[in-house]
Amino acid sequence: MRVDKYLWCVRYYKSRNMATEACKKNQVSVNSQVCKASREVYPGDSISFRKDQITYQISVLDLPLNRVGAKLVTVYCKDNTPPEAFAHLEMLRLSKEHYRRAGTGRPTKKDRRDLDELEENNWDDDTIE
């Protein structure tokens, strides 16, 4: 089975076209070798691919005939992705949220004045030392 079709069948990509595009961008590797979308995958192979800032690592257990349901994905592949990758993604989300909440838009005049005042105070403190 082709690697792009396999990744689509085990529900890592919503469409086969998205899986093919990931292969074209060199984001998919089979057995530590970057591959094309037409690369054949066999049971026992290990696939690593980058999606949403996480490098997933999966092992091929069996080849499905068609796209499988979410409950049956574990029959066909084993996820070996380290939990630190998911923790890193969560930290990125929290850091973005801390900087500025989503949907608040550009800084207001008051925000800008507060930032300028903060910079001036820090600048004055640095010159005194």
CSV table of N, CA and C in Angstrom, one decimal:
chain,number,residue,atom,x,y,z
A,1,MET,N,0.8,-1.2,0.0
A,1,MET,CA,0.0,0.0,0.0
A,1,MET,C,0.9,1.2,0.0
A,2,ARG,N,0.5,2.3,-0.7
A,2,ARG,CA,1.2,3.5,-0.8
A,2,ARG,C,1.2,4.2,0.6
A,3,VAL,N,2.2,4.9,0.9
A,3,VAL,CA,2.3,5.6,2.2
A,3,VAL,C,1.3,6.7,2.4
A,4,ASP,N,1.0,7.4,1.3
A,4,ASP,CA,-0.1,8.5,1.5
A,4,ASP,C,-1.4,7.8,1.7
A,5,LYS,N,-1.7,6.7,1.0
A,5,LYS,CA,-3.0,6.1,1.2
A,5,LYS,C,-3.1,5.4,2.6
A,6,TYR,N,-1.9,4.9,3.1
A,6,TYR,CA,-1.9,4.3,4.5
A,6,TYR,C,-2.2,5.4,5.5
A,7,LEU,N,-1.5,6.5,5.4
A,7,LEU,CA,-1.7,7.6,6.4
A,7,LEU,C,-3.2,8.1,6.4
A,8,TRP,N,-3.8,8.1,5.2
A,8,TRP,CA,-5.2,8.5,5.1
A,8,TRP,C,-6.1,7.4,5.7
A,9,CYS,N,-5.8,6.2,5.4
A,9,CYS,CA,-6.6,5.1,5.9
A,9,CYS,C,-6.6,5.0,7.4
A,10,VAL,N,-5.5,5.3,8.1
A,10,VAL,CA,-5.4,5.2,9.5
A,10,VAL,C,-5.7,6.5,10.2
A,11,ARG,N,-6.3,7.4,9.4
A,11,ARG,CA,-6.9,8.7,10.0
A,11,ARG,C,-5.9,9.7,10.5
A,12,TYR,N,-4.7,9.7,10.0
A,12,TYR,CA,-3.8,10.8,10.4
A,12,TYR,C,-3.9,12.0,9.6
A,13,TYR,N,-4.5,11.9,8.4
A,13,TYR,CA,-4.8,13.0,7.5
A,13,TYR,C,-6.3,12.9,7.1
A,14,LYS,N,-6.9,14.1,7.0
A,14,LYS,CA,-8.4,14.1,6.6
A,14,LYS,C,-8.6,13.7,5.2
A,15,SER,N,-7.7,13.9,4.3
A,15,SER,CA,-7.8,13.6,2.9
A,15,SER,C,-6.5,13.0,2.4
A,16,ARG,N,-6.7,12.2,1.3
A,16,ARG,CA,-5.5,11.6,0.8
A,16,ARG,C,-4.6,12.7,0.1
A,17,ASN,N,-5.2,13.7,-0.4
A,17,ASN,CA,-4.5,14.8,-1.0
A,17,ASN,C,-3.6,15.5,0.0
A,18,MET,N,-4.1,15.7,1.3
A,18,MET,CA,-3.3,16.3,2.3
A,18,MET,C,-2.1,15.4,2.6
A,19,ALA,N,-2.3,14.1,2.6
A,19,ALA,CA,-1.1,13.2,2.9
A,19,ALA,C,-0.1,13.2,1.8
A,20,THR,N,-0.6,13.3,0.5
A,20,THR,CA,0.3,13.4,-0.6
A,20,THR,C,1.1,14.7,-0.6
A,21,GLU,N,0.4,15.8,-0.2
A,21,GLU,CA,1.1,17.1,-0.1
A,21,GLU,C,2.2,17.0,1.0
A,22,ALA,N,1.9,16.4,2.1
A,22,ALA,CA,2.9,16.2,3.2
A,22,ALA,C,4.2,15.4,2.7
A,23,CYS,N,3.9,14.4,1.8
A,23,CYS,CA,5.0,13.7,1.2
A,23,CYS,C,5.9,14.6,0.3
A,24,LYS,N,5.2,15.4,-0.5
A,24,LYS,CA,5.9,16.3,-1.4
A,24,LYS,C,6.7,17.3,-0.7
A,25,LYS,N,6.3,17.7,0.5
A,25,LYS,CA,7.1,18.7,1.3
A,25,LYS,C,8.1,18.0,2.2
A,26,ASN,N,8.4,16.7,1.9
A,26,ASN,CA,9.4,16.0,2.7
A,26,ASN,C,9.2,15.9,4.2
A,27,GLN,N,7.9,15.8,4.5
A,27,GLN,CA,7.5,15.7,5.9
A,27,GLN,C,7.3,14.3,6.4
A,28,VAL,N,7.4,13.4,5.4
A,28,VAL,CA,7.1,11.9,5.7
A,28,VAL,C,8.3,11.1,5.4
A,29,SER,N,8.7,10.3,6.4
A,29,SER,CA,9.8,9.4,6.1
A,29,SER,C,9.5,8.0,6.6
A,30,VAL,N,9.9,7.0,5.8
A,30,VAL,CA,9.7,5.6,6.1
A,30,VAL,C,11.0,5.0,6.4
A,31,ASN,N,11.1,4.3,7.6
A,31,ASN,CA,12.4,3.7,8.0
A,31,ASN,C,13.6,4.7,7.9
A,32,SER,N,13.3,5.9,8.4
A,32,SER,CA,14.3,7.0,8.5
A,32,SER,C,14.8,7.5,7.1
A,33,GLN,N,14.0,7.3,6.0
A,33,GLN,CA,14.3,7.8,4.7
A,33,GLN,C,13.2,8.6,4.2
A,34,VAL,N,13.4,9.8,3.8
A,34,VAL,CA,12.4,10.7,3.2
A,34,VAL,C,11.8,10.0,2.0
A,35,CYS,N,10.5,10.0,1.8
A,35,CYS,CA,9.9,9.2,0.7
A,35,CYS,C,8.9,10.0,-0.1
A,36,LYS,N,8.6,9.5,-1.2
A,36,LYS,CA,7.6,10.0,-2.1
A,36,LYS,C,6.3,9.4,-1.7
A,37,ALA,N,5.2,10.0,-2.2
A,37,ALA,CA,3.8,9.5,-1.8
A,37,ALA,C,3.6,8.1,-2.3
A,38,SER,N,4.3,7.7,-3.4
A,38,SER,CA,4.1,6.4,-4.0
A,38,SER,C,4.9,5.3,-3.3
A,39,ARG,N,5.7,5.6,-2.3
A,39,ARG,CA,6.5,4.6,-1.6
A,39,ARG,C,5.6,3.5,-1.0
A,40,GLU,N,5.9,2.3,-1.2
A,40,GLU,CA,5.1,1.2,-0.6
A,40,GLU,C,5.5,1.0,0.9
A,41,VAL,N,4.5,0.7,1.6
A,41,VAL,CA,4.6,0.4,3.1
A,41,VAL,C,4.2,-1.0,3.4
A,42,TYR,N,5.0,-1.6,4.2
A,42,TYR,CA,4.7,-3.0,4.6
A,42,TYR,C,4.6,-3.1,6.1
A,43,PRO,N,4.0,-4.2,6.6
A,43,PRO,CA,4.0,-4.4,8.1
A,43,PRO,C,5.4,-4.5,8.6
A,44,GLY,N,5.6,-3.8,9.7
A,44,GLY,CA,7.0,-3.8,10.3
A,44,GLY,C,7.7,-2.5,10.1
A,45,ASP,N,7.2,-1.7,9.1
A,45,ASP,CA,7.9,-0.4,8.8
A,45,ASP,C,7.6,0.6,9.9
A,46,SER,N,8.5,1.6,10.0
A,46,SER,CA,8.2,2.7,10.9
A,46,SER,C,8.1,3.9,10.1
A,47,ILE,N,7.0,4.7,10.4
A,47,ILE,CA,6.8,5.9,9.6
A,47,ILE,C,6.9,7.1,10.6
A,48,SER,N,7.6,8.1,10.2
A,48,SER,CA,7.6,9.4,11.0
A,48,SER,C,7.2,10.5,10.1
A,49,PHE,N,6.3,11.4,10.6
A,49,PHE,CA,5.9,12.5,9.8
A,49,PHE,C,5.6,13.7,10.7
A,50,ARG,N,5.7,14.9,10.1
A,50,ARG,CA,5.5,16.1,10.9
A,50,ARG,C,4.1,16.7,10.5
A,51,LYS,N,3.3,16.9,11.6
A,51,LYS,CA,2.0,17.5,11.4
A,51,LYS,C,1.6,18.3,12.6
A,52,ASP,N,1.2,19.5,12.4
A,52,ASP,CA,0.8,20.5,13.5
A,52,ASP,C,1.9,20.6,14.5
A,53,GLN,N,3.2,20.8,14.0
A,53,GLN,CA,4.3,21.0,14.9
A,53,GLN,C,4.7,19.8,15.8
A,54,ILE,N,4.2,18.7,15.5
A,54,ILE,CA,4.5,17.4,16.2
A,54,ILE,C,5.0,16.4,15.2
A,55,THR,N,6.1,15.8,15.6
A,55,THR,CA,6.7,14.7,14.8
A,55,THR,C,6.1,13.4,15.3
A,56,TYR,N,5.2,12.9,14.6
A,56,TYR,CA,4.6,11.6,14.9
A,56,TYR,C,5.5,10.4,14.5
A,57,GLN,N,5.5,9.4,15.3
A,57,GLN,CA,6.2,8.2,14.9
A,57,GLN,C,5.3,7.0,15.1
A,58,ILE,N,5.0,6.3,14.0
A,58,ILE,CA,4.1,5.2,14.1
A,58,ILE,C,4.8,3.9,13.5
A,59,SER,N,4.3,2.8,14.0
A,59,SER,CA,4.7,1.5,13.4
A,59,SER,C,3.6,0.8,12.7
A,60,VAL,N,3.9,0.3,11.5
A,60,VAL,CA,2.8,-0.3,10.7
A,60,VAL,C,2.6,-1.8,11.2
A,61,LEU,N,1.5,-2.1,11.7
A,61,LEU,CA,1.2,-3.5,12.2
A,61,LEU,C,0.5,-4.3,11.1
A,62,ASP,N,-0.4,-3.7,10.3
A,62,ASP,CA,-1.1,-4.4,9.3
A,62,ASP,C,-1.6,-3.4,8.3
A,63,LEU,N,-2.0,-3.8,7.1
A,63,LEU,CA,-2.5,-2.9,6.0
A,63,LEU,C,-4.0,-3.0,5.9
A,64,PRO,N,-4.7,-1.9,6.1
A,64,PRO,CA,-6.1,-1.9,5.9
A,64,PRO,C,-6.5,-1.9,4.4
A,65,LEU,N,-7.7,-2.5,4.1
A,65,LEU,CA,-8.2,-2.5,2.8
A,65,LEU,C,-8.7,-1.1,2.4
A,66,ASN,N,-9.4,-0.5,3.3
A,66,ASN,CA,-10.0,0.9,3.1
A,66,ASN,C,-9.8,1.7,4.3
A,67,ARG,N,-10.3,2.9,4.3
A,67,ARG,CA,-10.2,3.8,5.5
A,67,ARG,C,-11.0,3.2,6.6
A,68,VAL,N,-10.4,3.1,7.8
A,68,VAL,CA,-11.0,2.4,8.9
A,68,VAL,C,-11.6,3.4,9.9
A,69,GLY,N,-12.5,2.9,10.8
A,69,GLY,CA,-13.1,3.7,11.8
A,69,GLY,C,-12.0,4.0,12.9
A,70,ALA,N,-12.3,5.1,13.6
A,70,ALA,CA,-11.4,5.5,14.7
A,70,ALA,C,-11.1,4.5,15.7
A,71,LYS,N,-12.0,3.6,16.0
A,71,LYS,CA,-11.8,2.6,17.0
A,71,LYS,C,-10.9,1.5,16.5
A,72,LEU,N,-10.8,1.3,15.2
A,72,LEU,CA,-10.0,0.2,14.6
A,72,LEU,C,-8.6,0.6,14.2
A,73,VAL,N,-8.2,1.9,14.5
A,73,VAL,CA,-6.9,2.4,14.1
A,73,VAL,C,-5.8,1.6,14.8
A,74,THR,N,-6.0,1.3,16.0
A,74,THR,CA,-5.0,0.6,16.8
A,74,THR,C,-4.7,-0.8,16.3
A,75,VAL,N,-5.5,-1.4,15.5
A,75,VAL,CA,-5.3,-2.7,14.9
A,75,VAL,C,-4.2,-2.6,13.8
A,76,TYR,N,-4.2,-1.5,13.1
A,76,TYR,CA,-3.3,-1.3,12.0
A,76,TYR,C,-2.0,-0.5,12.2
A,77,CYS,N,-2.0,0.2,13.3
A,77,CYS,CA,-0.7,0.9,13.6
A,77,CYS,C,-0.6,1.1,15.1
A,78,LYS,N,0.7,1.3,15.5
A,78,LYS,CA,1.0,1.6,16.9
A,78,LYS,C,1.7,3.0,17.0
A,79,ASP,N,1.2,3.8,17.8
A,79,ASP,CA,1.7,5.2,17.9
A,79,ASP,C,2.9,5.2,18.9
A,80,ASN,N,4.1,5.5,18.4
A,80,ASN,CA,5.3,5.6,19.3
A,80,ASN,C,5.7,7.0,19.5
A,81,THR,N,4.9,7.9,19.3
A,81,THR,CA,5.2,9.3,19.5
A,81,THR,C,5.5,9.6,21.0
A,82,PRO,N,6.6,10.2,21.3
A,82,PRO,CA,6.9,10.5,22.8
A,82,PRO,C,6.0,11.5,23.3
A,83,PRO,N,5.6,11.4,24.6
A,83,PRO,CA,4.6,12.3,25.2
A,83,PRO,C,5.2,13.7,25.3
A,84,GLU,N,6.5,13.9,25.3
A,84,GLU,CA,7.1,15.2,25.4
A,84,GLU,C,6.7,16.1,24.2
A,85,ALA,N,6.5,15.5,23.0
A,85,ALA,CA,6.0,16.2,21.8
A,85,ALA,C,4.7,16.9,22.1
A,86,PHE,N,3.8,16.2,22.7
A,86,PHE,CA,2.5,16.7,23.0
A,86,PHE,C,2.6,17.8,24.1
A,87,ALA,N,3.4,17.6,25.0
A,87,ALA,CA,3.6,18.6,26.1
A,87,ALA,C,4.2,19.9,25.5
A,88,HIS,N,5.1,19.7,24.5
A,88,HIS,CA,5.7,20.9,23.9
A,88,HIS,C,4.7,21.7,23.1
A,89,LEU,N,3.8,21.0,22.5
A,89,LEU,CA,2.7,21.7,21.8
A,89,LEU,C,1.8,22.4,22.7
A,90,GLU,N,1.5,21.8,23.9
A,90,GLU,CA,0.7,22.5,24.9
A,90,GLU,C,1.3,23.7,25.4
A,91,MET,N,2.7,23.7,25.6
A,91,MET,CA,3.4,24.8,26.1
A,91,MET,C,3.3,26.0,25.0
A,92,LEU,N,3.4,25.6,23.8
A,92,LEU,CA,3.3,26.6,22.7
A,92,LEU,C,2.0,27.3,22.7
A,93,ARG,N,0.9,26.5,22.9
A,93,ARG,CA,-0.4,27.1,23.0
A,93,ARG,C,-0.6,28.0,24.2
A,94,LEU,N,-0.1,27.6,25.3
A,94,LEU,CA,-0.2,28.4,26.5
A,94,LEU,C,0.6,29.7,26.4
A,95,SER,N,1.8,29.7,25.8
A,95,SER,CA,2.6,30.9,25.6
A,95,SER,C,2.0,31.9,24.7
A,96,LYS,N,1.3,31.4,23.6
A,96,LYS,CA,0.6,32.3,22.7
A,96,LYS,C,-0.6,32.9,23.4
A,97,GLU,N,-1.3,32.2,24.2
A,97,GLU,CA,-2.4,32.7,24.9
A,97,GLU,C,-2.0,33.7,26.0
A,98,HIS,N,-0.9,33.5,26.6
A,98,HIS,CA,-0.4,34.4,27.6
A,98,HIS,C,-0.1,35.8,27.0
A,99,TYR,N,0.5,35.8,25.8
A,99,TYR,CA,0.9,37.0,25.2
A,99,TYR,C,-0.3,37.9,24.8
A,100,ARG,N,-1.2,37.3,24.1
A,100,ARG,CA,-2.4,38.0,23.8
A,100,ARG,C,-3.5,37.0,23.5
A,101,ARG,N,-4.6,37.2,24.1
A,101,ARG,CA,-5.7,36.3,23.9
A,101,ARG,C,-6.2,36.4,22.5
A,102,ALA,N,-6.7,35.2,22.0
A,102,ALA,CA,-7.1,35.1,20.6
A,102,ALA,C,-8.4,36.0,20.4
A,103,GLY,N,-8.4,36.7,19.3
A,103,GLY,CA,-9.5,37.5,18.9
A,103,GLY,C,-9.5,38.9,19.5
A,104,THR,N,-8.5,39.3,20.2
A,104,THR,CA,-8.5,40.6,20.8
A,104,THR,C,-7.9,41.7,19.8
A,105,GLY,N,-7.3,41.2,18.7
A,105,GLY,CA,-6.9,42.1,17.7
A,105,GLY,C,-5.7,43.0,18.0
A,106,ARG,N,-5.6,44.1,17.3
A,106,ARG,CA,-4.4,45.0,17.5
A,106,ARG,C,-4.4,45.6,18.9
A,107,PRO,N,-3.2,46.0,19.3
A,107,PRO,CA,-3.2,46.8,20.6
A,107,PRO,C,-3.9,48.1,20.5
A,108,THR,N,-4.6,48.5,21.6
A,108,THR,CA,-5.3,49.7,21.6
A,108,THR,C,-4.3,50.8,21.9
A,109,LYS,N,-4.8,52.1,21.9
A,109,LYS,CA,-3.9,53.2,22.3
A,109,LYS,C,-3.4,53.1,23.7
A,110,LYS,N,-4.3,52.7,24.5
A,110,LYS,CA,-4.0,52.5,26.0
A,110,LYS,C,-2.9,51.4,26.1
A,111,ASP,N,-3.1,50.3,25.4
A,111,ASP,CA,-2.1,49.2,25.5
A,111,ASP,C,-0.7,49.8,25.0
A,112,ARG,N,-0.7,50.5,23.9
A,112,ARG,CA,0.5,51.1,23.4
A,112,ARG,C,1.2,52.1,24.4
A,113,ARG,N,0.4,52.9,25.0
A,113,ARG,CA,0.9,53.8,26.0
A,113,ARG,C,1.5,53.1,27.2
A,114,ASP,N,0.8,52.0,27.6
A,114,ASP,CA,1.3,51.2,28.7
A,114,ASP,C,2.6,50.6,28.4
A,115,LEU,N,2.8,50.1,27.1
A,115,LEU,CA,4.0,49.5,26.7
A,115,LEU,C,5.1,50.5,26.6
A,116,ASP,N,4.8,51.7,26.1
A,116,ASP,CA,5.8,52.8,26.1
A,116,ASP,C,6.3,53.2,27.4
A,117,GLU,N,5.3,53.3,28.4
A,117,GLU,CA,5.7,53.6,29.7
A,117,GLU,C,6.6,52.5,30.4
A,118,LEU,N,6.2,51.3,30.1
A,118,LEU,CA,7.0,50.2,30.7
A,118,LEU,C,8.4,50.2,30.1
A,119,GLU,N,8.6,50.5,28.9
A,119,GLU,CA,9.9,50.5,28.3
A,119,GLU,C,10.7,51.7,28.8
A,120,GLU,N,10.1,52.8,29.0
A,120,GLU,CA,10.8,54.0,29.6
A,120,GLU,C,11.2,53.7,31.0
A,121,ASN,N,10.4,53.1,31.8
A,121,ASN,CA,10.8,52.7,33.2
A,121,ASN,C,11.9,51.8,33.2
A,122,ASN,N,11.9,50.8,32.3
A,122,ASN,CA,13.0,49.8,32.2
A,122,ASN,C,14.3,50.5,31.8
A,123,TRP,N,14.2,51.4,30.8
A,123,TRP,CA,15.3,52.1,30.3
A,123,TRP,C,15.9,53.0,31.4
A,124,ASP,N,15.1,53.7,32.2
A,124,ASP,CA,15.6,54.5,33.3
A,124,ASP,C,16.3,53.6,34.4
A,125,ASP,N,15.7,52.5,34.7
A,125,ASP,CA,16.3,51.6,35.7
A,125,ASP,C,17.7,51.1,35.2
A,126,ASP,N,17.9,50.8,33.9
A,126,ASP,CA,19.1,50.3,33.4
A,126,ASP,C,20.2,51.4,33.4
A,127,THR,N,19.9,52.6,33.2
A,127,THR,CA,20.9,53.6,33.2
A,127,THR,C,21.4,54.0,34.6
A,128,ILE,N,20.5,53.8,35.6
A,128,ILE,CA,20.9,54.1,37.0
A,128,ILE,C,22.0,53.1,37.5
A,129,GLU,N,21.9,51.9,37.1
A,129,GLU,CA,22.8,50.9,37.6
A,129,GLU,C,24.1,51.0,37.0
